[in-house]
């Protein structure tokens, strides 16, 4: 699984960071960033789905390589 943020959509609510602080950080501009490469360890899959569901701008893209 891999994640990325569509930066043009991100409005900086930071719901994603609250849902999955291991995967998202806030940048100096107040908008969210993906930590590292965006590759998600299997143990954090639930956190990704929680972050995705809580992003009101649909700014989080999730690529699930199991499908
Ligand atoms: S919840 Fe969505 S819009 Fe808000 S900071 Fe996170 S990615 Fe950006």
Coordinates of N, CA, C and O and ligand atoms in Angstrom, one line a residue:
X1 N 0.9 -1.2 0.0 CA 0.0 0.0 0.0 C 0.9 1.2 0.0 O 1.9 1.3 0.7
X2 N 0.4 2.2 -0.8 CA 1.2 3.5 -0.9 C 0.2 4.7 -0.8 O -0.9 4.6 -1.3
X3 N 0.7 5.7 -0.2 CA -0.2 6.9 -0.1 C 0.5 8.1 -0.6 O 1.7 8.2 -0.6
X4 N -0.3 9.1 -1.0 CA 0.2 10.4 -1.4 C -0.9 11.4 -1.1 O -2.1 11.1 -1.0
X5 N -0.5 12.6 -1.0 CA -1.5 13.7 -0.8 C -1.5 14.6 -2.1 O -0.5 15.0 -2.6
X6 N -2.7 14.8 -2.6 CA -2.9 15.7 -3.7 C -2.9 17.1 -3.1 O -3.9 17.6 -2.6
X7 N -1.7 17.7 -3.3 CA -1.5 19.0 -2.5 C -2.4 20.1 -2.9 O -2.8 21.0 -2.1
X8 N -2.9 20.1 -4.2 CA -3.8 21.1 -4.6 C -5.2 21.0 -3.9 O -5.9 22.0 -3.8
X9 N -5.5 19.9 -3.4 CA -6.8 19.7 -2.7 C -6.6 19.9 -1.2 O -7.6 20.2 -0.5
X10 N -5.5 19.7 -0.6 CA -5.3 19.8 0.8 C -5.6 21.2 1.4 O -5.1 22.2 0.9
X11 N -6.4 21.2 2.4 CA -6.8 22.5 3.0 C -6.3 22.6 4.4 O -6.6 23.6 5.1
X12 N -5.5 21.7 4.9 CA -4.8 21.8 6.2 C -5.6 21.6 7.4 O -5.2 22.0 8.5
X13 N -6.6 20.8 7.3 CA -7.4 20.4 8.5 C -6.6 19.6 9.5 O -6.9 19.7 10.7
X14 N -5.7 18.8 9.0 CA -4.8 18.0 9.8 C -5.6 16.8 10.5 O -5.1 16.2 11.4
X15 N -6.8 16.5 10.0 CA -7.5 15.3 10.4 C -6.6 14.0 10.2 O -6.6 13.1 11.0
X16 N -5.9 14.0 9.0 CA -5.0 12.9 8.7 C -3.9 12.7 9.7 O -3.6 11.6 10.0
X17 N -3.4 13.8 10.2 CA -2.3 13.7 11.1 C -2.8 13.2 12.4 O -2.1 12.4 13.1
X18 N -4.0 13.6 12.8 CA -4.5 13.1 14.1 C -4.9 11.6 14.0 O -4.7 10.8 14.9
X19 N -5.3 11.2 12.8 CA -5.7 9.8 12.6 C -4.4 8.9 12.4 O -4.5 7.7 12.9
X20 N -3.4 9.4 11.8 CA -2.2 8.5 11.5 C -0.9 9.3 11.6 O -0.3 9.6 10.6
X21 N -0.5 9.7 12.8 CA 0.7 10.5 13.0 C 1.9 9.8 12.5 O 2.9 10.5 12.3
X22 N 1.9 8.5 12.4 CA 3.1 7.8 11.9 C 3.3 8.0 10.4 O 4.4 7.7 9.9
X23 N 2.2 8.4 9.7 CA 2.3 8.5 8.3 C 2.2 9.9 7.7 O 2.6 10.1 6.6
X24 N 1.7 10.8 8.5 CA 1.5 12.2 8.0 C 2.1 13.2 8.9 O 2.1 13.0 10.2
X25 N 2.7 14.2 8.4 CA 3.2 15.3 9.2 C 2.6 16.6 8.6 O 2.2 16.7 7.5
X26 N 2.7 17.7 9.5 CA 2.3 19.0 9.0 C 3.6 19.8 8.5 O 4.6 19.8 9.2
X27 N 3.5 20.4 7.4 CA 4.6 21.2 6.8 C 4.6 22.6 7.5 O 3.6 22.9 8.2
X28 N 5.6 23.3 7.2 CA 5.7 24.7 7.7 C 4.6 25.6 7.2 O 4.3 26.6 7.9
X29 N 4.0 25.2 6.1 CA 2.9 26.0 5.6 C 1.6 25.6 6.2 O 0.5 26.2 5.8
X30 N 1.5 24.6 7.1 CA 0.3 24.2 7.7 C -0.4 23.1 7.0 O -1.5 22.6 7.4
X31 N 0.0 22.7 5.8 CA -0.6 21.6 5.0 C 0.1 20.3 5.3 O 1.2 20.3 5.7
X32 N -0.7 19.2 5.1 CA -0.1 17.9 5.4 C 0.8 17.4 4.3 O 0.8 17.7 3.2
X33 N 1.8 16.6 4.8 CA 2.7 15.9 4.0 C 2.7 14.4 4.4 O 2.5 14.1 5.5
X34 N 3.1 13.6 3.4 CA 3.3 12.2 3.7 C 4.7 12.0 4.3 O 5.6 12.6 3.7
X35 N 4.8 11.3 5.3 CA 6.2 11.0 5.8 C 6.9 10.0 4.9 O 6.3 9.0 4.4
X36 N 8.2 10.3 4.6 CA 9.0 9.4 3.9 C 8.5 9.2 2.5 O 7.9 10.1 1.8
X37 N 8.6 7.9 2.0 CA 8.3 7.5 0.7 C 6.8 7.4 0.4 O 6.3 7.3 -0.7
X38 N 6.0 7.2 1.5 CA 4.6 7.0 1.4 C 4.2 5.5 1.4 O 3.1 5.1 1.3
X39 N 5.2 4.6 1.5 CA 5.0 3.2 1.6 C 4.4 2.9 3.0 O 5.0 3.4 4.0
X40 N 3.3 2.2 3.0 CA 2.7 1.9 4.3 C 2.9 0.5 4.8 O 2.6 -0.5 4.1
X41 N 3.5 0.3 6.0 CA 3.7 -1.0 6.5 C 2.3 -1.6 6.7 O 1.3 -0.9 7.1
X42 N 2.2 -2.9 6.6 CA 0.9 -3.6 6.7 C 0.2 -3.3 8.1 O -1.0 -3.2 8.2
X43 N 1.0 -3.1 9.1 CA 0.4 -2.9 10.4 C -0.3 -1.5 10.5 O -1.1 -1.3 11.5
X44 N -0.1 -0.6 9.6 CA -0.7 0.7 9.6 C -1.8 0.9 8.6 O -2.3 2.0 8.4
X45 N -2.3 -0.2 8.0 CA -3.3 -0.1 7.0 C -4.6 0.5 7.6 O -5.3 1.3 6.9
X46 N -5.0 0.1 8.8 CA -6.2 0.7 9.4 C -6.1 2.2 9.6 O -7.1 2.9 9.4
X47 N -4.9 2.6 10.0 CA -4.7 4.1 10.2 C -4.9 4.8 8.9 O -5.4 5.9 8.8
X48 N -4.4 4.2 7.8 CA -4.5 4.9 6.5 C -6.0 5.0 6.1 O -6.4 6.1 5.7
X49 N -6.7 4.0 6.3 CA -8.2 4.0 6.0 C -8.9 5.0 6.9 O -9.8 5.7 6.4
X50 N -8.5 5.1 8.1 CA -9.1 6.1 9.0 C -8.8 7.6 8.5 O -9.6 8.4 8.5
X51 N -7.5 7.8 8.2 CA -7.1 9.1 7.7 C -7.9 9.4 6.4 O -8.4 10.5 6.2
X52 N -7.9 8.5 5.5 CA -8.6 8.7 4.2 C -10.1 9.0 4.4 O -10.6 10.0 3.8
X53 N -10.7 8.3 5.4 CA -12.1 8.6 5.6 C -12.4 9.9 6.3 O -13.5 10.4 6.2
X54 N -11.4 10.4 7.0 CA -11.5 11.7 7.7 C -11.0 12.9 6.9 O -11.0 14.0 7.5
X55 N -10.6 12.7 5.7 CA -10.2 13.9 4.9 C -11.3 14.4 4.1 O -11.8 13.8 3.2
X56 N -11.9 15.6 4.5 CA -13.1 16.1 3.8 C -12.8 16.6 2.4 O -13.8 16.9 1.7
X57 N -11.6 16.7 2.0 CA -11.2 17.2 0.7 C -10.9 16.1 -0.3 O -10.5 16.4 -1.4
X58 N -10.9 14.9 0.1 CA -10.5 13.7 -0.7 C -9.1 13.9 -1.3 O -8.9 13.7 -2.5
X59 N -8.3 14.4 -0.4 CA -6.9 14.8 -0.9 C -5.9 13.6 -0.7 O -4.8 13.7 -1.2
X60 N -6.3 12.5 0.0 CA -5.4 11.4 0.2 C -5.7 10.3 -0.8 O -6.8 9.9 -0.9
X61 N -4.7 10.0 -1.6 CA -4.8 8.9 -2.6 C -4.1 7.7 -2.0 O -3.0 7.7 -1.5
X62 N -4.8 6.6 -2.1 CA -4.4 5.3 -1.5 C -4.3 4.3 -2.7 O -5.2 4.1 -3.4
X63 N -3.1 3.8 -2.9 CA -2.8 2.8 -3.9 C -2.6 1.4 -3.2 O -1.7 1.3 -2.4
X64 N -3.6 0.6 -3.3 CA -3.5 -0.7 -2.6 C -3.0 -1.8 -3.6 O -3.7 -2.2 -4.5
X65 N -1.8 -2.2 -3.4 CA -1.2 -3.2 -4.3 C -1.7 -4.6 -4.1 O -1.4 -5.5 -4.8
X66 N -2.7 -4.8 -3.2 CA -3.3 -6.1 -3.0 C -4.5 -6.3 -3.9 O -5.0 -7.4 -3.9
X67 N -4.9 -5.3 -4.6 CA -6.1 -5.4 -5.4 C -5.7 -5.5 -6.9 O -4.7 -5.0 -7.3
Ligands
LIG1 S1 -7.3 15.9 6.3 FE1 -7.0 16.0 4.1 S2 -7.2 18.2 3.6 FE2 -6.9 18.0 5.8 S3 -4.6 18.2 6.1 FE3 -5.1 16.0 5.9 S4 -4.8 15.6 3.7 FE4 -5.0 17.8 3.9

